[in-house]
XYZ file of C-alpha atoms in Angstrom:
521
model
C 0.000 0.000 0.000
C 1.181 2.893 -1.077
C 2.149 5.895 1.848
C 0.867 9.578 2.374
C 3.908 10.978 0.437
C 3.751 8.482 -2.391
C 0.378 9.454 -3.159
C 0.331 12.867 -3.086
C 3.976 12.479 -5.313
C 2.217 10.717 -7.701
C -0.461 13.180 -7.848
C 1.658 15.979 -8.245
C 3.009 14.501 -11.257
C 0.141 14.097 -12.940
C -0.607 17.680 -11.763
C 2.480 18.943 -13.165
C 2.162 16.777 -16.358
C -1.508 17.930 -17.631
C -1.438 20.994 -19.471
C -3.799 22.217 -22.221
C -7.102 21.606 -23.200
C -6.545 17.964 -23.507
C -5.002 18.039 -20.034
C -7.928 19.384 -18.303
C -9.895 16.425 -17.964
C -6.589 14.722 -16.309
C -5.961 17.450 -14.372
C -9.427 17.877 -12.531
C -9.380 14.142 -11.397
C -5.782 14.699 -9.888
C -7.193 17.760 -7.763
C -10.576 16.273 -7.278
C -8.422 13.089 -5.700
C -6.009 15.850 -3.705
C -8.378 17.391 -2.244
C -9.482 15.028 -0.383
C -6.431 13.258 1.420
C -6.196 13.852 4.762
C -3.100 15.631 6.718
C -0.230 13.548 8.691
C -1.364 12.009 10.986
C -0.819 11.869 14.861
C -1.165 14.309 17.587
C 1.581 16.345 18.622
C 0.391 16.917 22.168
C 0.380 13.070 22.922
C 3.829 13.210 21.041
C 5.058 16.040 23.261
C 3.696 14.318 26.650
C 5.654 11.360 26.224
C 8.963 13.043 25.455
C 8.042 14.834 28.627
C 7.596 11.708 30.390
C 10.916 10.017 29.189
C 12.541 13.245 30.422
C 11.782 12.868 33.697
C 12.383 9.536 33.784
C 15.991 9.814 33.028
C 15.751 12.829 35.425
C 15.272 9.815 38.088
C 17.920 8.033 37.101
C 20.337 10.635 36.844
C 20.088 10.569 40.509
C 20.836 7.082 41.019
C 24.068 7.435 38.615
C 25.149 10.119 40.604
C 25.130 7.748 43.861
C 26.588 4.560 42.231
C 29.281 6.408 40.638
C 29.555 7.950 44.463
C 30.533 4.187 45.194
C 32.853 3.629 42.125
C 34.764 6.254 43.283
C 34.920 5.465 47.018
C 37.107 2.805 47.962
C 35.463 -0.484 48.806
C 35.290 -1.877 52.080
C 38.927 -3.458 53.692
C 37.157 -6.821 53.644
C 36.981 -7.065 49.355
C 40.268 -8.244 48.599
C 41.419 -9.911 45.688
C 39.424 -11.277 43.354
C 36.080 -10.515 45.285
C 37.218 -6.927 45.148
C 38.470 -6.964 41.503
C 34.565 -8.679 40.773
C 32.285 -5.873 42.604
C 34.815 -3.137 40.673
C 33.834 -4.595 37.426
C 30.290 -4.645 38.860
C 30.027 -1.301 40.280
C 31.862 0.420 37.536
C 29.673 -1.483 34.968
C 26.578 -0.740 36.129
C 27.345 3.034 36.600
C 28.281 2.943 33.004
C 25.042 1.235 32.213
C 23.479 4.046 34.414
C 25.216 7.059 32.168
C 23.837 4.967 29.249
C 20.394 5.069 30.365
C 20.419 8.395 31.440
C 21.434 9.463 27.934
C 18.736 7.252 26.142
C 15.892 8.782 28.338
C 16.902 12.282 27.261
C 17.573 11.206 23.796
C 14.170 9.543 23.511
C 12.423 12.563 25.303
C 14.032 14.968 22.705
C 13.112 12.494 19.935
C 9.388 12.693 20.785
C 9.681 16.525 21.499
C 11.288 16.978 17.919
C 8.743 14.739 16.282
C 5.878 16.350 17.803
C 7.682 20.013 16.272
C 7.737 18.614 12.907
C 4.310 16.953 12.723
C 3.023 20.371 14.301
C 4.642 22.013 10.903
C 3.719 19.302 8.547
C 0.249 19.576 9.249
C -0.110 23.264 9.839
C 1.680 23.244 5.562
C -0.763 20.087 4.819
C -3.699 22.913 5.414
C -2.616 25.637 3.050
C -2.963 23.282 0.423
C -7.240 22.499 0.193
C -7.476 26.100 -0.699
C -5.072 26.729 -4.030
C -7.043 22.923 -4.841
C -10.372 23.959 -3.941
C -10.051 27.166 -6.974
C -8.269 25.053 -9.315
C -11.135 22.317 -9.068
C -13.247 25.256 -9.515
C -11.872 27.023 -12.655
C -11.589 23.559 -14.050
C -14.864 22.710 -13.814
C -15.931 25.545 -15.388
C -14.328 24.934 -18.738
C -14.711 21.213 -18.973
C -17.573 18.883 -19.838
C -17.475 14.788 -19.384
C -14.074 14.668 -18.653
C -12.629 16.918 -21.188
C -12.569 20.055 -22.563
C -15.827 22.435 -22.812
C -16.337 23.018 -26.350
C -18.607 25.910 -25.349
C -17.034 27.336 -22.455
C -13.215 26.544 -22.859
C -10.908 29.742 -21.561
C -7.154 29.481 -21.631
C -6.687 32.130 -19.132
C -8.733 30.000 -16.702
C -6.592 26.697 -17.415
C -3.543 28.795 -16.660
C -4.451 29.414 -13.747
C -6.230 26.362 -12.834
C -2.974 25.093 -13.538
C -0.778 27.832 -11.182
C -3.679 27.211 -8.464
C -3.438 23.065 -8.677
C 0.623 23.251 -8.354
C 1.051 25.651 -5.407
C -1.959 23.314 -3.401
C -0.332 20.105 -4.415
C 2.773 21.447 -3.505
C 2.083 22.647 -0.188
C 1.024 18.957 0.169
C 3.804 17.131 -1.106
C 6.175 19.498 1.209
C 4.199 18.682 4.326
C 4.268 14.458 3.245
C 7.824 14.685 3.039
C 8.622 16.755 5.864
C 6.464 14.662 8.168
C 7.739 10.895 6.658
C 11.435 12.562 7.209
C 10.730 13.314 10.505
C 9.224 10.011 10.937
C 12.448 7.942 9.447
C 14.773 10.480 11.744
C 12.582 9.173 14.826
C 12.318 5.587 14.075
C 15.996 5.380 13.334
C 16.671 7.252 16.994
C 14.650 4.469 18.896
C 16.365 1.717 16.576
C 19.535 2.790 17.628
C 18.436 2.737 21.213
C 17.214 -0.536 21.260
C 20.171 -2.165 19.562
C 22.446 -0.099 22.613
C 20.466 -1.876 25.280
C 23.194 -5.010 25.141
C 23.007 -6.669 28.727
C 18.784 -7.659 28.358
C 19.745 -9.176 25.396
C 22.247 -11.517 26.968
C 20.245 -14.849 27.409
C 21.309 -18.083 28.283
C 21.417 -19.943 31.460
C 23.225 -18.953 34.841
C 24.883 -15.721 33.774
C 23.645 -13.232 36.597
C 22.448 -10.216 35.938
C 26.120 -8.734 37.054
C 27.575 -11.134 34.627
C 25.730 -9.705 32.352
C 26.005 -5.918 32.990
C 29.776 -6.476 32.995
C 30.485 -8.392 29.687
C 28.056 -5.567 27.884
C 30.109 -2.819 29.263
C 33.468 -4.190 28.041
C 34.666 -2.362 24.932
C 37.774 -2.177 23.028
C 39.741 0.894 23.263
C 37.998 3.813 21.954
C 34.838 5.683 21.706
C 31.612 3.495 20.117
C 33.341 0.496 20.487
C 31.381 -2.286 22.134
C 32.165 -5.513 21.765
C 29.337 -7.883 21.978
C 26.546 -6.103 19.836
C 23.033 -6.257 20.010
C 23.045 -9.424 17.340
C 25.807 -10.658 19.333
C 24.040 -11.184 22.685
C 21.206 -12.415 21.078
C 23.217 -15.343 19.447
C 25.264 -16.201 22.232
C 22.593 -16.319 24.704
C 20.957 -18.644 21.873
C 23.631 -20.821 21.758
C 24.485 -21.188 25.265
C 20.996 -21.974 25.964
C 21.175 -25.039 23.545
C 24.431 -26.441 25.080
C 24.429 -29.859 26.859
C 25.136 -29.774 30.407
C 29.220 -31.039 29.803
C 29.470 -27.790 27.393
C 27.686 -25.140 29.403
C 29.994 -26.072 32.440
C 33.207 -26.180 30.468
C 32.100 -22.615 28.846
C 31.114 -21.245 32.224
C 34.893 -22.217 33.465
C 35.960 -20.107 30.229
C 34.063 -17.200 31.528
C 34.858 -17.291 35.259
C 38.569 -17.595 34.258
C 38.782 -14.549 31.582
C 41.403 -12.341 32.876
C 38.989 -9.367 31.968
C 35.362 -8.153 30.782
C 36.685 -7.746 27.258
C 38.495 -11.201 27.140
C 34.838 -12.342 28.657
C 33.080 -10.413 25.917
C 35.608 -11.680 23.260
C 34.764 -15.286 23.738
C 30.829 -14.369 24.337
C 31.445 -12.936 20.088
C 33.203 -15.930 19.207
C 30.535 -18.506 20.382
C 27.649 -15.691 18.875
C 30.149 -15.931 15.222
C 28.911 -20.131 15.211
C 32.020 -21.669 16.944
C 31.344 -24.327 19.465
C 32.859 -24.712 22.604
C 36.035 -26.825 21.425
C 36.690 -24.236 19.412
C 36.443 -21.255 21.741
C 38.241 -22.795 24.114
C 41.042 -23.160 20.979
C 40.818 -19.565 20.570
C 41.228 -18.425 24.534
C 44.542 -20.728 24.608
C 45.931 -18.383 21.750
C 44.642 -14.945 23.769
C 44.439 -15.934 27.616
C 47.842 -14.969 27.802
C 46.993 -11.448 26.605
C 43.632 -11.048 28.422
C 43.742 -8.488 30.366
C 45.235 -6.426 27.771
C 42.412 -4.881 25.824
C 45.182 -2.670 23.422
C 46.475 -5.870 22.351
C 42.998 -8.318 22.140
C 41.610 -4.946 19.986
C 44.349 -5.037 17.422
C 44.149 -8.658 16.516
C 40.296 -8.986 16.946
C 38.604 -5.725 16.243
C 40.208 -4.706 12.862
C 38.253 -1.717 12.723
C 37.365 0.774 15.969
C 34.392 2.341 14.900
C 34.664 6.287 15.750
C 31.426 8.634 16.478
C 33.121 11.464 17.991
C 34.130 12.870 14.139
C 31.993 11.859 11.903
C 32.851 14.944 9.192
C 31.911 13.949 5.712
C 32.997 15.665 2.807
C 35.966 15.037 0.030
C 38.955 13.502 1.675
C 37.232 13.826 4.924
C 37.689 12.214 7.891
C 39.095 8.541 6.498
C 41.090 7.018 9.043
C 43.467 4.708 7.825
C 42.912 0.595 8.673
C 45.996 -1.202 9.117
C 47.780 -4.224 11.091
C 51.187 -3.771 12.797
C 51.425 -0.985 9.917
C 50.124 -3.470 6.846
C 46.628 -1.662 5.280
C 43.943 -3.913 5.109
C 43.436 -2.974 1.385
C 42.458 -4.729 -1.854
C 45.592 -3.340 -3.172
C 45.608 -3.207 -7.339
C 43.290 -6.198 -7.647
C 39.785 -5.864 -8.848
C 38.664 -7.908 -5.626
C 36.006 -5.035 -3.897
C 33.147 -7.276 -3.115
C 35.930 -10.250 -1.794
C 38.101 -7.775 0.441
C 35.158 -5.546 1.811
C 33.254 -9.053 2.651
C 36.385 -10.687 4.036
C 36.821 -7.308 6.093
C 32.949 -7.598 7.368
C 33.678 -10.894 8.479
C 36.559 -10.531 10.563
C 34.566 -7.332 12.330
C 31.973 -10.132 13.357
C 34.045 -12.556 14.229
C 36.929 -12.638 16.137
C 38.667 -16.080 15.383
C 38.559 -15.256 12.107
C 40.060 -12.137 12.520
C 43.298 -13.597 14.634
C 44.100 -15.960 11.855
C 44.373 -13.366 9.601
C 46.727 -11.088 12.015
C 48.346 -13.329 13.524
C 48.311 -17.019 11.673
C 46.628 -18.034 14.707
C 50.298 -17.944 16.440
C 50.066 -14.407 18.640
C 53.679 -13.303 18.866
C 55.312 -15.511 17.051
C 57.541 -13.832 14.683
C 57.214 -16.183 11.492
C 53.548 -15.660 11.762
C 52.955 -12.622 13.316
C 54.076 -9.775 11.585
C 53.069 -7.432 8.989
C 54.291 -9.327 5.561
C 52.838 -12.461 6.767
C 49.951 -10.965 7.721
C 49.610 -9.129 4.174
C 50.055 -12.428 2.343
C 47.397 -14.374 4.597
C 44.587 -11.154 3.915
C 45.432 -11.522 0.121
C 45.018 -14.805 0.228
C 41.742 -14.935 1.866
C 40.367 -11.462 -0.479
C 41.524 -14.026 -3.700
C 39.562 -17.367 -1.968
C 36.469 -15.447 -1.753
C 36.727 -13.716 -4.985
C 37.543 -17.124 -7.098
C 34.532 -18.691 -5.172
C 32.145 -15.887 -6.513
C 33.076 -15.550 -9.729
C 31.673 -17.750 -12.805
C 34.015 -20.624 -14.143
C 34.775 -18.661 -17.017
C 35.433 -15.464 -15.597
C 39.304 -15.787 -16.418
C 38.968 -16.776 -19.807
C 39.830 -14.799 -23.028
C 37.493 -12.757 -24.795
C 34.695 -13.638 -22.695
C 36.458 -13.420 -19.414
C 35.639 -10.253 -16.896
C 36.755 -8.849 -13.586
C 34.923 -8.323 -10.615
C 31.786 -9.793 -8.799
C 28.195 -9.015 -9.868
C 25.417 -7.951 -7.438
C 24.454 -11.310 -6.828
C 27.764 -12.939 -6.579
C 28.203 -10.343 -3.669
C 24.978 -11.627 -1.715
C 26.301 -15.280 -2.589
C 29.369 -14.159 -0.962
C 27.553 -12.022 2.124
C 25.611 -15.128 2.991
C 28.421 -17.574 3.281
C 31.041 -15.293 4.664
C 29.086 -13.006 6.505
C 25.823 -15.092 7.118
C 26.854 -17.622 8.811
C 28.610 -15.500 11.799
C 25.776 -13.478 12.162
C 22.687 -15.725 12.240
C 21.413 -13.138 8.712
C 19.820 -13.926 5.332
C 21.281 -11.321 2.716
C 18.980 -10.551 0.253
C 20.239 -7.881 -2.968
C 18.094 -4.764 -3.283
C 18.335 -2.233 -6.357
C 18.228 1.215 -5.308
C 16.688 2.911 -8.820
C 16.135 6.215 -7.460
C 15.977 8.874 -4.382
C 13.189 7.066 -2.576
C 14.147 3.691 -2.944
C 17.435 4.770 -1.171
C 15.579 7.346 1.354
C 12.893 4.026 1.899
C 16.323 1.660 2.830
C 18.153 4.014 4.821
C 16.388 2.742 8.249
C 16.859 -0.771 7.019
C 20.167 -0.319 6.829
C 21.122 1.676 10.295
C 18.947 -0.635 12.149
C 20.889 -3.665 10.794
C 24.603 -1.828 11.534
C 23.510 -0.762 14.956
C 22.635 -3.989 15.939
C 26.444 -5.726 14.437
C 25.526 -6.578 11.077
C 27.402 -5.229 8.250
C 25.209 -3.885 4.848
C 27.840 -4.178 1.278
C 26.770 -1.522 -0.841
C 27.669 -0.865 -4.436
C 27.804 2.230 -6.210
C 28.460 3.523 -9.656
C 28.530 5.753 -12.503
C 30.705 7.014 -15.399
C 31.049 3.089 -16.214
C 32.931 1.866 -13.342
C 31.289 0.482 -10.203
C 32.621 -0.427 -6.501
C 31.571 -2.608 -3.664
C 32.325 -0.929 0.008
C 30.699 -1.790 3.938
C 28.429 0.274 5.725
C 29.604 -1.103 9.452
C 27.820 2.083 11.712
C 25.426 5.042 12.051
C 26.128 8.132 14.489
C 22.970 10.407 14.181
C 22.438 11.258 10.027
C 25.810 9.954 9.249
C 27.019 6.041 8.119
C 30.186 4.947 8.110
C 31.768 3.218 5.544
C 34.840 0.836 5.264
C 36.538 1.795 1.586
C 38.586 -1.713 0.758
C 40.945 0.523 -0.238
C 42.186 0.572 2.915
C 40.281 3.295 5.449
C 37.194 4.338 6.793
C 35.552 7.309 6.007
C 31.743 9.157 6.913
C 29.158 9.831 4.234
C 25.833 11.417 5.245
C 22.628 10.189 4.301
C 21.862 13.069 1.723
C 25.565 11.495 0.374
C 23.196 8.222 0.308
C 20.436 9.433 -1.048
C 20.895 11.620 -3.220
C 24.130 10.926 -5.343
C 26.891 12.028 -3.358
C 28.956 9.003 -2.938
C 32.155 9.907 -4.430
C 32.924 11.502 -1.009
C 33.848 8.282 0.179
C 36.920 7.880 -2.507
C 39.533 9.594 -2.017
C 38.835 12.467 -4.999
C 39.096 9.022 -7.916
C 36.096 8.540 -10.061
C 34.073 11.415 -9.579
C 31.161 9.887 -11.454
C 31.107 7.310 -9.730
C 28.286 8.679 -7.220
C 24.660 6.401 -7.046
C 24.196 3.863 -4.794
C 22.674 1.049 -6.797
C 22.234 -1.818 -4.796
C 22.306 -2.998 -1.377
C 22.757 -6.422 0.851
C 20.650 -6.073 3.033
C 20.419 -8.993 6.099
C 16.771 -10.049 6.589
């Protein structure tokens, strides 16, 4: 079914197609049919009352922050020593971060309602200056025009001119209020997405973990700003999969837990059983990082190839990329036409972190003949060319007929084995064909990279084309890893509307639509 805005667009072009006596008839349905659609809808008091009401709230919880973080601060009592005392630390400092989290999404979601309740205010107050300008165009036009055409009899241009100045400036009145109310509508629903996918530690299922347990292992990030580890996805999945382990596994993978040197080697191990390894596996993986575990510098380098950023999220030419790179080695595609391979091998390694330390590290941390920043170019080219010979057709290499690159639907192939499978998603291709398609997707999209899972997108133009990662979403802005070796910020009018050369590095200025999409289901 087709929305507000799409059928008062559609109207609009008919509006500002029919011209002419031969037009008329056209053009008095299209404002007989505008005239009477309603306004947005919703009511901004009941709008403003809850953003009142989510104010206060965090109001209330502002003041128990302030008196937890009163006890983070103190010193504990003589009688937690050791690891007791290291345990209530975590706890106390965890949930006081959890606290300051709240806080904030109260007063985000109160000024979300608040700002809604502004725009529908607007869009509705603009929806009624349009039923007048209609009202005299339907008028005129009746005047001239007889069974749905022209009035032999009583046919006046001057009165189809203006029918026709009337019937635009009502229509468009109409339009502007549709598209200012379905913006502010997107802007809202992608605030509260983003919210949700935040609120980690509910999300955390599975057996005996206590509520502690849980507060502590969502609060452990890798170094950085915006940098959690387990995602919203990720909780979900682990919590899954612990809850399906036999007795023998759950107790071997609670030992894993209790003997993590830290919340982020915790949360590390909670991402690798949420990426689809078992427990034989992730207790492989803690042998090779145990040693290292209460080091979060070093666990981020090997595991998190890519610290997401939202304190500058600038967009523009050349702005803001920030260089991606292992013991100094770029995580880059190089000179080889393998995009849609080296952005997907990149998404995966963000998802899951045994993946990522074989490609850093060989799987032998600190080992020189493995670990170090030739080895670990060889091993990423190596894995960029598996995925890219797996995707391609059998005669891809061939003379004459041969090609390079992936297609569209080579890249979903690929997003759904490599990406897929770590994530618990379905990735399904959709064609972006024009401005809406790509305004309609752009909640879609943040919603699936707030909650952990990466969207590929391809652009093009000028006859070249390119396969990149949308892996987050700070307010208007996505970010985007550029297999070229960095990340960089595009905005969603960048999205929407064209502007995606930004994200490369001043090559291939044509090369600016968004075409398609990956989008996990």
């Amino acid at each position: 079914m087709a929305t507000q805005r799409e059928q008062i667009e559609s109207l609009s072009n008919t509006i500002n197609s029919s011209y002419g006596m031969w037009g008329a008839g056209d053009l008095k349905d299209a404002v007989d049919e505008a005239r009477g659609l309603p306004g947005p809808k919703g009511s901004p008091e009941a709008l403003h009352n809850l953003g009142r009401a989510y104010t206060s709230a965090g109001g209330t919880v502002w003041d128990v922050q302030g008196r937890v973080n009163g006890v983070a601060t103190a010193q504990l009592p003589a009688g937690w020593t050791g690891t007791a005392g290291e345990k209530a630390a975590e706890v106390i400092k965890a949930a006081g971060d959890d606290l300051n989290r709240t806080q904030d999404a109260f007063a985000t979601a109160g000024n979300a309602f608040s700002v809604l309740a502004d725009a529908l205010t607007a869009a509705q107050a603009l929806h009624t200056q349009g039923p007048g300008p209609l009202n005299h165009a339907y008028q005129l036009l009746d005047d001239i025009t007889l069974w749905g055409g022209p009035d032999p009899v009583n046919w006046d241009d001057d009165k189809m001119h203006q029918a026709e100045a009337a019937a635009k400036e009502g229509i468009g009145h109409m339009l502007d209020a549709a598209q200012q109310a379905e913006t502010a509508g997107h802007t809202f629903t992608e605030t509260l997405n983003k919210l949700a996918a935040e609120a980690v530690a509910g999300k955390i299922k599975g057996g005996d973990l206590s509520a502690a347990d849980k507060l502590v292992l969502a609060d452990a990030a890798a170094p950085g700003d915006y940098n959690d580890i387990i995602t919203a996805n990720d909780a979900t999945r682990a919590g899954q999969a612990m809850d399906k382990m036999s007795p023998q596994d759950r107790a071997r993978f609670d030992a894993l837990l209790a003997g993590a040197k830290s919340p982020q080697e915790r949360a590390y191990l909670l991402k690798t059983l949420a990426a689809g390894h078992n427990v034989n596996e992730v207790a492989s993986f803690d042998q090779l990082i145990h040693d290292h575990g209460d080091d979060p510098a070093w666990l981020a380098d090997r595991l998190t190839p890519i610290r997401l950023d939202s304190t500058s999220t600038a967009t523009g030419q050349n702005g803001n990329q920030t260089d991606i790179s292992y013991q100094g080695a770029s995580w880059t595609q190089g000179q080889h036409p393998t995009c849609v391979a080296s952005s997907t091998v990149m998404a995966r390694a963000m998802v899951d972190p045994m993946y990522s330390l074989q490609i850093t590290t060989g799987g032998h941390p600190g080992d020189p003949q493995y670990d170090n920043p030739q080895a670990f170019s060889k091993r990423l080219l190596d894995e960029q060319n598996r995925v890219y010979d797996d995707g391609r057709d059998f005669y891809a290499d061939w003379p004459v007929v041969g090609y390079d690159g992936m297609s569209n639907d080579a890249s979903n192939d690929e997003a759904n084995k490599e990406i897929g499978g770590a994530t618990g998603s379905k990735y399904q291709n959709v064609d972006m064909n024009n401005d809406g398609n790509r305004r309609d997707a752009l909640g879609p999209v943040e919603n699936a990279v707030d909650q952990g899972r990466p969207v590929p997108i391809s652009i093009s133009g000028g006859g070249d084309a390119h396969q990149m990662m949308i892996i987050g979403h700070s307010g208007d802005k996505l970010e985007i890893y550029n297999p070229w070796g960095y990340t960089t910020w595009v905005s969603e009018d960048d999205f929407v509307n064209g502007h995606m050369n930004v994200a490369l590095s001043g090559q291939y200025p044509d090369m600016r639509n968004v075409d398609s999409i990956r989008l996990p289901q």
